[in-house]
Tab-separated table of C-alpha atoms and ligand atoms in Angstrom:
chain	number	residue	atom	x	y	z
A	1	MET	CA	11.391	10.607	153.415
A	2	LYS	CA	12.575	8.763	150.321
A	3	THR	CA	13.537	9.872	146.807
A	4	GLU	CA	15.373	8.618	143.741
A	5	VAL	CA	18.029	11.349	143.398
A	6	LEU	CA	19.002	13.570	146.320
A	7	ILE	CA	20.606	16.791	145.061
A	8	ILE	CA	22.719	18.885	147.439
A	9	GLY	CA	22.791	22.560	146.385
A	10	GLY	CA	20.118	24.723	144.767
A	11	GLY	CA	22.361	26.795	142.499
A	12	PRO	CA	22.157	26.547	138.701
A	13	SER	CA	23.651	23.002	138.587
A	14	GLY	CA	21.284	21.493	141.146
A	15	LEU	CA	18.177	23.204	139.775
A	16	LEU	CA	18.881	22.309	136.135
A	17	LEU	CA	19.555	18.674	137.030
A	18	SER	CA	16.355	18.555	139.081
A	19	GLN	CA	14.407	20.115	136.213
A	20	LEU	CA	15.650	17.614	133.605
A	21	LEU	CA	15.204	14.579	135.871
A	22	ASN	CA	11.672	15.515	136.935
A	23	LYS	CA	10.756	16.187	133.324
A	24	ALA	CA	11.761	12.569	132.605
A	25	GLY	CA	9.731	11.292	135.545
A	26	VAL	CA	12.638	10.809	137.986
A	27	ALA	CA	11.894	12.072	141.511
A	28	THR	CA	14.373	14.425	143.222
A	29	VAL	CA	14.768	16.405	146.417
A	30	VAL	CA	17.032	19.486	146.448
A	31	LEU	CA	18.647	20.541	149.742
A	32	GLU	CA	19.884	24.159	149.787
A	33	ARG	CA	21.829	25.769	152.609
A	34	THR	CA	20.523	29.278	152.127
A	35	THR	CA	17.317	31.101	151.064
A	36	ARG	CA	16.122	31.481	147.485
A	37	GLU	CA	16.669	35.247	147.786
A	38	ARG	CA	20.324	34.728	148.756
A	39	VAL	CA	20.897	32.337	145.838
A	40	LEU	CA	19.364	34.905	143.481
A	41	SER	CA	21.457	37.770	144.825
A	42	ARG	CA	24.701	36.321	143.436
A	43	ILE	CA	25.995	38.073	140.337
A	44	ARG	CA	28.011	35.846	138.040
A	45	ALA	CA	29.126	35.781	134.396
A	46	GLY	CA	26.523	36.176	131.701
A	47	VAL	CA	27.630	34.413	128.524
A	48	LEU	CA	25.857	31.203	127.446
A	49	GLU	CA	27.329	28.778	124.902
A	50	THR	CA	25.118	27.397	122.100
A	51	GLY	CA	25.013	23.985	123.813
A	52	THR	CA	23.921	25.603	127.082
A	53	VAL	CA	21.084	27.428	125.331
A	54	SER	CA	19.964	24.146	123.657
A	55	LEU	CA	19.878	22.291	126.958
A	56	LEU	CA	17.947	25.114	128.626
A	57	LYS	CA	15.449	24.869	125.755
A	58	ASP	CA	15.169	21.092	126.271
A	59	ALA	CA	14.600	21.736	129.959
A	60	GLY	CA	11.689	24.026	129.037
A	61	ILE	CA	13.129	27.148	130.619
A	62	ALA	CA	14.181	29.215	127.606
A	63	THR	CA	11.090	31.355	126.919
A	64	ARG	CA	12.416	34.506	128.607
A	65	LEU	CA	15.982	33.749	127.502
A	66	GLU	CA	14.867	33.692	123.861
A	67	LYS	CA	13.030	36.997	124.302
A	68	GLU	CA	15.485	38.941	126.443
A	69	GLY	CA	18.870	37.296	125.755
A	70	LEU	CA	21.297	39.180	123.530
A	71	PRO	CA	22.809	37.023	120.751
A	72	HIS	CA	26.472	37.982	120.225
A	73	ASP	CA	28.312	37.181	116.998
A	74	GLY	CA	31.763	37.889	118.389
A	75	CYS	CA	33.937	39.739	120.891
A	76	TYR	CA	36.951	42.056	120.961
A	77	LEU	CA	40.396	41.569	122.470
A	78	SER	CA	42.581	44.625	122.871
A	79	ASP	CA	45.923	45.893	124.155
A	80	ASP	CA	47.460	49.373	124.161
A	81	GLU	CA	47.872	49.214	120.373
A	82	LEU	CA	45.463	46.696	118.851
A	83	MET	CA	41.739	45.984	118.954
A	84	VAL	CA	41.066	42.567	117.411
A	85	HIS	CA	37.573	41.389	116.510
A	86	VAL	CA	36.901	37.657	116.696
A	87	ASN	CA	33.762	36.908	114.703
A	88	PHE	CA	32.455	33.644	116.173
A	89	TYR	CA	29.584	33.421	113.715
A	90	GLU	CA	31.738	33.761	110.588
A	91	LEU	CA	34.391	31.424	111.964
A	92	THR	CA	32.181	28.681	113.434
A	93	GLY	CA	28.586	29.339	112.315
A	94	LYS	CA	27.592	29.761	115.978
A	95	ARG	CA	26.837	32.611	118.365
A	96	VAL	CA	26.794	32.986	122.132
A	97	MET	CA	23.913	34.428	124.165
A	98	VAL	CA	24.429	37.157	126.749
A	99	TYR	CA	21.957	36.452	129.589
A	100	GLY	CA	22.900	36.716	133.272
A	101	GLN	CA	23.340	33.628	135.427
A	102	THR	CA	20.953	35.231	137.945
A	103	GLU	CA	18.257	35.260	135.249
A	104	VAL	CA	18.920	31.590	134.407
A	105	THR	CA	18.558	30.710	138.102
A	106	THR	CA	15.348	32.785	138.411
A	107	ASP	CA	13.858	30.941	135.406
A	108	LEU	CA	14.883	27.581	136.872
A	109	TYR	CA	13.239	28.327	140.226
A	110	SER	CA	9.986	29.378	138.560
A	111	ALA	CA	9.967	26.238	136.342
A	112	GLN	CA	10.590	24.087	139.426
A	113	ASP	CA	7.666	25.823	141.172
A	114	ASP	CA	5.430	25.070	138.176
A	115	MET	CA	6.454	21.406	138.285
A	116	GLY	CA	5.948	21.251	142.052
A	117	THR	CA	9.348	19.744	142.845
A	118	THR	CA	10.732	19.613	146.389
A	119	ILE	CA	13.397	22.188	147.244
A	120	ILE	CA	14.197	22.488	150.937
A	121	HIS	CA	15.935	25.733	151.914
A	122	GLU	CA	18.035	26.687	154.935
A	123	VAL	CA	19.214	23.167	155.711
A	124	GLU	CA	22.254	22.836	157.983
A	125	ASP	CA	24.887	20.161	158.647
A	126	VAL	CA	24.222	18.001	155.604
A	127	ALA	CA	25.925	14.600	155.961
A	128	ILE	CA	26.043	11.844	153.328
A	129	HIS	CA	26.022	8.159	154.381
A	130	GLU	CA	26.415	4.629	152.955
A	131	LEU	CA	27.595	5.619	149.507
A	132	ASP	CA	28.900	2.106	148.945
A	133	GLN	CA	25.536	0.415	149.674
A	134	LYS	CA	22.595	-0.226	147.333
A	135	THR	CA	20.757	2.734	148.835
A	136	SER	CA	22.338	5.716	150.549
A	137	PHE	CA	20.945	8.333	152.903
A	138	VAL	CA	21.490	11.988	153.662
A	139	GLU	CA	20.921	13.675	157.018
A	140	TYR	CA	20.400	17.381	157.633
A	141	THR	CA	19.084	19.772	160.230
A	142	LEU	CA	16.033	21.907	159.544
A	143	GLU	CA	14.651	24.311	162.158
A	144	GLY	CA	16.660	22.527	164.830
A	145	GLN	CA	15.448	19.013	163.923
A	146	ARG	CA	17.615	16.271	162.458
A	147	LYS	CA	16.024	14.703	159.335
A	148	ARG	CA	16.861	11.803	157.023
A	149	ILE	CA	16.175	11.106	153.338
A	150	ASP	CA	16.897	7.714	151.721
A	151	CYS	CA	17.878	7.685	148.051
A	152	SER	CA	19.444	5.682	145.214
A	153	TYR	CA	21.893	8.423	144.189
A	154	VAL	CA	23.343	11.585	145.724
A	155	VAL	CA	24.484	14.449	143.481
A	156	GLY	CA	26.819	17.104	144.897
A	157	CYS	CA	25.884	20.438	143.267
A	158	ASP	CA	26.973	22.357	146.357
A	159	GLY	CA	29.726	24.539	144.917
A	160	PHE	CA	33.382	24.860	145.836
A	161	HIS	CA	32.769	25.094	149.622
A	162	GLY	CA	30.144	22.331	149.802
A	163	VAL	CA	30.266	19.028	151.728
A	164	SER	CA	29.966	16.582	148.834
A	165	ARG	CA	33.511	16.645	147.502
A	166	LYS	CA	34.910	16.412	151.036
A	167	THR	CA	32.825	13.268	151.666
A	168	ILE	CA	35.073	11.406	149.205
A	169	PRO	CA	38.036	10.067	151.249
A	170	GLU	CA	41.161	12.161	150.723
A	171	ASP	CA	43.180	9.207	149.473
A	172	ALA	CA	40.561	8.529	146.778
A	173	ARG	CA	40.688	11.962	145.142
A	174	VAL	CA	43.311	14.039	143.390
A	175	GLU	CA	43.127	17.832	143.331
A	176	PHE	CA	44.744	20.119	140.764
A	177	GLU	CA	44.894	23.810	141.529
A	178	ARG	CA	46.274	27.125	140.348
A	179	VAL	CA	45.496	30.280	142.294
A	180	TYR	CA	46.127	33.499	140.342
A	181	PRO	CA	47.819	36.359	142.218
A	182	PHE	CA	45.055	38.932	141.578
A	183	GLY	CA	41.281	39.382	141.666
A	184	TRP	CA	38.561	41.005	139.577
A	185	LEU	CA	36.853	44.114	140.887
A	186	GLY	CA	33.394	44.066	139.278
A	187	VAL	CA	30.902	46.912	138.947
A	188	LEU	CA	27.303	46.759	137.758
A	189	SER	CA	25.789	50.063	136.588
A	190	ARG	CA	22.579	51.245	134.954
A	191	THR	CA	24.349	52.606	131.907
A	192	PRO	CA	24.377	51.602	128.226
A	193	PRO	CA	27.221	49.135	127.411
A	194	ALA	CA	30.506	50.657	126.209
A	195	ASN	CA	30.340	48.505	123.078
A	196	HIS	CA	27.718	46.246	121.487
A	197	GLU	CA	30.122	43.320	122.029
A	198	LEU	CA	32.334	42.298	124.964
A	199	ILE	CA	35.852	43.761	125.126
A	200	TYR	CA	38.610	41.777	126.854
A	201	ALA	CA	41.391	44.331	127.368
A	202	ASN	CA	45.008	43.619	128.211
A	203	SER	CA	46.730	46.917	128.979
A	204	SER	CA	50.035	47.905	130.515
A	205	ARG	CA	47.987	48.805	133.659
A	206	GLY	CA	46.388	45.347	133.839
A	207	PHE	CA	43.273	43.576	132.569
A	208	ALA	CA	39.799	45.062	132.058
A	209	LEU	CA	36.527	43.641	130.713
A	210	CYS	CA	33.460	45.415	129.326
A	211	SER	CA	30.368	43.236	129.516
A	212	MET	CA	26.636	43.811	129.844
A	213	ARG	CA	23.277	42.446	130.951
A	214	ASN	CA	20.990	44.486	128.662
A	215	GLU	CA	20.920	47.758	126.725
A	216	ASN	CA	20.831	49.773	129.928
A	217	LEU	CA	22.754	47.558	132.329
A	218	SER	CA	26.538	47.201	132.053
A	219	ARG	CA	29.002	44.952	133.849
A	220	TYR	CA	32.666	45.970	134.018
A	221	TYR	CA	35.712	44.406	135.651
A	222	ILE	CA	39.306	45.416	136.315
A	223	GLN	CA	42.181	43.299	137.575
A	224	VAL	CA	43.219	44.348	141.130
A	225	PRO	CA	45.580	42.955	143.797
A	226	MET	CA	43.739	40.502	146.087
A	227	SER	CA	44.768	42.709	149.017
A	228	ASP	CA	42.503	45.531	147.708
A	229	THR	CA	39.084	46.074	149.285
A	230	VAL	CA	35.876	47.338	147.691
A	231	GLU	CA	35.929	50.329	150.080
A	232	GLN	CA	39.246	51.428	148.580
A	233	TRP	CA	37.603	51.889	145.201
A	234	SER	CA	35.165	54.800	144.841
A	235	ASP	CA	33.027	54.756	141.685
A	236	GLU	CA	35.079	57.622	140.302
A	237	GLN	CA	38.383	55.826	140.874
A	238	PHE	CA	36.950	52.718	139.214
A	239	TRP	CA	35.799	54.536	136.068
A	240	THR	CA	39.099	56.407	135.775
A	241	GLU	CA	41.133	53.206	136.025
A	242	LEU	CA	38.804	51.278	133.680
A	243	LYS	CA	39.090	53.977	130.997
A	244	LEU	CA	42.893	53.975	131.229
A	245	ARG	CA	42.872	50.252	130.379
A	246	LEU	CA	40.473	50.413	127.395
A	247	PRO	CA	41.129	51.430	123.776
A	248	SER	CA	40.870	55.256	123.752
A	249	GLU	CA	37.877	55.451	121.417
A	250	THR	CA	35.854	53.174	123.712
A	251	ALA	CA	37.026	55.037	126.816
A	252	ASN	CA	36.175	58.455	125.372
A	253	ASN	CA	32.646	57.475	124.374
A	254	MET	CA	31.556	55.379	127.317
A	255	VAL	CA	28.770	56.413	129.685
A	256	THR	CA	29.484	56.075	133.400
A	257	GLY	CA	27.131	56.220	136.371
A	258	ALA	CA	26.613	55.124	139.958
A	259	SER	CA	27.517	51.525	140.744
A	260	ILE	CA	24.630	49.332	141.894
A	261	GLU	CA	26.913	46.450	142.881
A	262	LYS	CA	30.640	46.283	143.525
A	263	SER	CA	32.627	43.221	144.578
A	264	ILE	CA	36.054	41.590	144.335
A	265	ALA	CA	36.345	37.949	143.249
A	266	PRO	CA	39.468	35.752	143.387
A	267	LEU	CA	40.627	33.819	140.308
A	268	ARG	CA	41.329	30.122	140.554
A	269	SER	CA	41.642	27.032	138.367
A	270	PHE	CA	40.705	23.867	140.266
A	271	VAL	CA	39.752	20.284	139.413
A	272	SER	CA	39.028	17.388	141.759
A	273	GLU	CA	39.074	13.885	140.257
A	274	PRO	CA	37.157	11.568	140.057
A	275	LEU	CA	33.608	12.932	139.781
A	276	ARG	CA	32.096	9.718	141.168
A	277	TRP	CA	32.426	7.905	144.465
A	278	GLY	CA	29.986	4.981	144.884
A	279	ASN	CA	26.490	6.471	144.652
A	280	LEU	CA	27.809	10.062	144.788
A	281	PHE	CA	28.351	12.219	141.687
A	282	LEU	CA	29.897	15.706	141.617
A	283	VAL	CA	28.657	18.440	139.263
A	284	GLY	CA	29.702	22.051	138.566
A	285	ASP	CA	31.653	24.160	141.051
A	286	ALA	CA	31.654	21.279	143.582
A	287	ALA	CA	34.217	19.592	141.324
A	288	HIS	CA	35.866	22.370	139.347
A	289	ILE	CA	36.460	26.112	139.224
A	290	VAL	CA	37.685	28.195	136.302
A	291	PRO	CA	38.850	31.803	136.305
A	292	PRO	CA	36.075	33.920	134.698
A	293	THR	CA	38.179	34.960	131.666
A	294	GLY	CA	36.173	33.225	128.929
A	295	ALA	CA	32.961	32.756	130.965
A	296	LYS	CA	33.174	28.976	131.198
A	297	GLY	CA	31.941	28.441	134.811
A	298	LEU	CA	28.211	28.069	134.254
A	299	ASN	CA	28.661	26.487	130.834
A	300	LEU	CA	30.864	23.742	132.291
A	301	ALA	CA	28.332	23.062	135.039
A	302	VAL	CA	25.686	22.696	132.327
A	303	SER	CA	27.733	20.174	130.326
A	304	ASP	CA	28.217	18.083	133.496
A	305	VAL	CA	24.429	18.170	133.989
A	306	TYR	CA	23.933	17.147	130.358
A	307	TYR	CA	26.041	13.991	130.763
A	308	LEU	CA	24.736	13.122	134.211
A	309	HIS	CA	20.999	13.568	133.637
A	310	GLN	CA	21.094	11.176	130.688
A	311	ALA	CA	23.190	8.678	132.657
A	312	LEU	CA	20.894	8.768	135.702
A	313	ILE	CA	17.764	8.369	133.558
A	314	ALA	CA	19.341	5.322	131.844
A	315	ALA	CA	20.263	3.811	135.217
A	316	ILE	CA	16.953	4.523	136.979
A	317	LYS	CA	14.467	4.032	134.161
A	318	HIS	CA	16.186	1.331	132.118
A	319	ASP	CA	18.612	-0.272	134.574
A	320	VAL	CA	21.520	0.535	132.202
A	321	GLN	CA	24.697	1.409	134.147
A	322	THR	CA	27.098	2.107	131.238
A	323	ASP	CA	26.607	5.864	131.222
A	324	ILE	CA	26.882	6.406	134.974
A	325	ASN	CA	30.065	4.337	134.897
A	326	ALA	CA	31.426	6.566	132.099
A	327	TYR	CA	30.250	9.916	133.606
A	328	SER	CA	33.441	10.934	135.392
A	329	GLU	CA	35.761	10.247	132.475
A	330	LYS	CA	33.464	11.798	129.866
A	331	ALA	CA	32.802	14.991	131.836
A	332	LEU	CA	36.469	15.397	132.845
A	333	SER	CA	37.616	15.203	129.246
A	334	ARG	CA	35.556	18.303	128.410
A	335	ILE	CA	36.349	20.000	131.749
A	336	TRP	CA	40.116	19.851	131.129
A	337	LYS	CA	39.745	21.499	127.722
A	338	ALA	CA	37.732	24.368	129.224
A	339	MET	CA	40.357	24.592	132.011
A	340	ARG	CA	43.047	24.985	129.371
A	341	PHE	CA	41.103	27.687	127.509
A	342	SER	CA	40.310	29.696	130.674
A	343	TRP	CA	43.926	29.451	131.865
A	344	GLN	CA	45.225	30.502	128.450
A	345	MET	CA	42.842	33.486	128.213
A	346	THR	CA	43.794	34.506	131.765
A	347	THR	CA	47.510	34.237	131.053
A	348	MET	CA	47.203	36.071	127.737
A	349	LEU	CA	45.289	39.020	129.206
A	350	HIS	CA	46.586	39.693	132.760
A	351	GLN	CA	49.696	41.215	134.305
A	352	PHE	CA	51.344	38.972	136.882
A	353	ASP	CA	53.108	40.686	139.810
A	354	GLY	CA	56.873	40.413	139.543
A	355	GLU	CA	56.772	39.047	135.994
A	356	ASP	CA	59.754	39.617	133.709
A	357	SER	CA	59.687	41.767	130.573
A	358	PHE	CA	59.454	38.589	128.459
A	359	ALA	CA	55.899	37.905	129.710
A	360	GLY	CA	54.607	41.242	128.373
A	361	GLN	CA	56.153	40.544	124.985
A	362	MET	CA	54.430	37.133	124.882
A	363	ARG	CA	51.040	38.759	125.516
A	364	LYS	CA	51.716	41.328	122.812
A	365	ALA	CA	52.752	38.606	120.341
A	366	SER	CA	49.647	36.534	121.160
A	367	LEU	CA	47.337	39.423	120.286
A	368	SER	CA	49.300	40.355	117.200
A	369	HIS	CA	49.106	36.710	116.050
A	370	LEU	CA	45.319	36.713	116.625
A	371	ALA	CA	45.042	39.922	114.579
A	372	ARG	CA	46.803	38.355	111.609
A	373	SER	CA	45.817	34.696	111.693
A	374	GLU	CA	42.313	33.490	110.943
A	375	THR	CA	43.370	30.056	112.200
A	376	ALA	CA	44.236	31.527	115.591
A	377	ARG	CA	40.930	33.410	115.714
A	378	ARG	CA	39.012	30.270	114.740
A	379	ASP	CA	40.684	28.336	117.565
A	380	LEU	CA	39.642	31.013	120.068
A	381	ALA	CA	36.122	31.164	118.603
A	382	GLU	CA	35.689	27.376	118.712
A	383	ASN	CA	36.555	27.323	122.412
A	384	TYR	CA	34.568	30.461	123.267
A	385	ILE	CA	31.297	29.295	121.684
A	386	GLY	CA	31.846	25.995	123.519
A	387	LEU	CA	33.278	22.605	122.554
A	388	PRO	CA	30.621	20.006	121.677
A	389	PHE	CA	29.104	18.000	124.548
B	1	APR	N1	24.366	22.039	151.892
B	1	APR	C1	23.426	22.500	151.047
B	1	APR	N2	23.681	23.424	150.081
B	1	APR	C2	24.925	23.887	149.990
B	1	APR	C3	25.971	23.451	150.846
B	1	APR	C4	25.644	22.486	151.823
B	1	APR	N3	26.561	22.029	152.662
B	1	APR	N4	27.100	24.103	150.506
B	1	APR	C5	26.786	24.909	149.500
B	1	APR	N5	25.481	24.800	149.169
B	1	APR	C6	24.735	25.526	148.114
B	1	APR	C7	25.115	26.989	148.003
B	1	APR	O1	24.385	27.797	148.919
B	1	APR	C8	24.754	27.284	146.553
B	1	APR	O2	23.440	27.786	146.410
B	1	APR	O3	25.054	24.969	146.870
B	1	APR	C9	24.862	25.951	145.845
B	1	APR	C10	26.026	25.894	144.876
B	1	APR	O4	25.814	26.824	143.844
B	1	APR	P1	27.001	27.453	142.976
B	1	APR	O5	28.139	27.785	143.867
B	1	APR	O6	26.398	28.529	142.158
B	1	APR	O7	27.504	26.235	142.068
B	1	APR	P2	26.828	25.550	140.785
B	1	APR	O8	25.361	25.388	140.951
B	1	APR	O9	27.676	24.378	140.455
B	1	APR	O10	26.965	26.655	139.656
B	1	APR	C11	28.059	26.815	138.825
B	1	APR	O11	28.047	29.081	139.445
B	1	APR	O12	29.842	29.531	140.823
B	1	APR	C12	29.305	29.744	139.576
B	1	APR	O13	31.084	30.146	138.095
B	1	APR	C13	30.179	29.205	138.560
B	1	APR	O14	28.810	29.932	136.945
B	1	APR	C14	29.191	28.773	137.608
B	1	APR	C15	28.059	28.226	138.359
B	2	PHB	C1	30.031	39.013	132.842
B	2	PHB	O1	29.231	39.532	132.069
B	2	PHB	O2	29.880	39.090	134.064
B	2	PHB	C2	31.190	38.276	132.267
B	2	PHB	C3	31.273	38.109	130.895
B	2	PHB	C4	32.349	37.434	130.350
B	2	PHB	C5	33.328	36.928	131.168
B	2	PHB	C6	33.243	37.064	132.553
B	2	PHB	C7	32.160	37.747	133.108
B	2	PHB	O3	34.387	36.275	130.625
């Protein structure tokens, strides 16, 4: 088999890239390790930046998003004393859209079906070859048989644990990493959201977040030690702890119910540079991870796709190489700014084990500064709604 762009990974990055390339008449094949059902069972953050929504519109997959997505004008940040509202719309003229990543991925799969693109599921042992030649090829195993696809470009959209990044020789890449000493215990429940906007809560008992999927589906998180297990947390214990970390008015009025999903996720900041090696390009979680405080993960993957789809179209359709040569530098410049924002939000809102009393005072002063300074709120808003592509 032969194609123009071989995409490894059928998560949101791979599917969106495939959608935009096929729309422009560039042929792709997507290789995905698992089933469509497994991809769609992952629950991830649900806040889309304005730029993300625009690109999804351009890709022709925003019909349901525009109907069912919840536009949010702002969010709250709280501690044991303050509850600060940051009004994105007043401060920047822009809103964010609350719409789950699972829904985005569902819409992408159905658009890809309509276009009749090739997505091959349950492939094993993907191996990338001849990245320094004019054409490259990728091998994989499907139902016990070894297969080969020749292509002009390979794009690694295969997440943090994928093969693409590791194909780049170790001495040709630099990795930057910070692992945070706690995780997020997340619960999904069929209950009305605690507030019409998101609440990021820093309390003396640790971080908590109130988020949502729709008017009867809520998503909550609390900071827990990474050594905790889901089994250790009954629904009742979760709700009790969550309420203790929220402003009392919110806690007293919130509706609780049975959890329909419960999981613990680690928090990590990670960047691997460069994003290009010969004919291979890295996109999304394959190249970078952010902690979820600030909901930048999917949005960053989408800005990578924005830069790369244009660059690949210019190279393939018009034989112009300038943009593919600039891809790594251009994408990394935006990635590092989102890294900084996610790290800062994480540091400002979480308790770190063994921290000194100074750290708590810094968090308190940060929130008090946000409460009093419009400039500080505008800075947060500008980053939250998403820096320009
Ligand atoms: N071969 C084929 N597919 C693979 C391989 C492999 N060796 N390794 C991983 N994959 C697939 C995974 O099964 C997954 O479906 O690649 C896909 C990667 O998807 P994601 O991890 O969702 O990464 P990405 O598409 O870049 O999405 C970024 O997802 O992880 C969140 O916070 C992140 O919201 C952000 C978004
Ligand atoms: C979520 O809704 O799952 C969510 C929202 C905002 C975040 C992280 C997760 O910062």
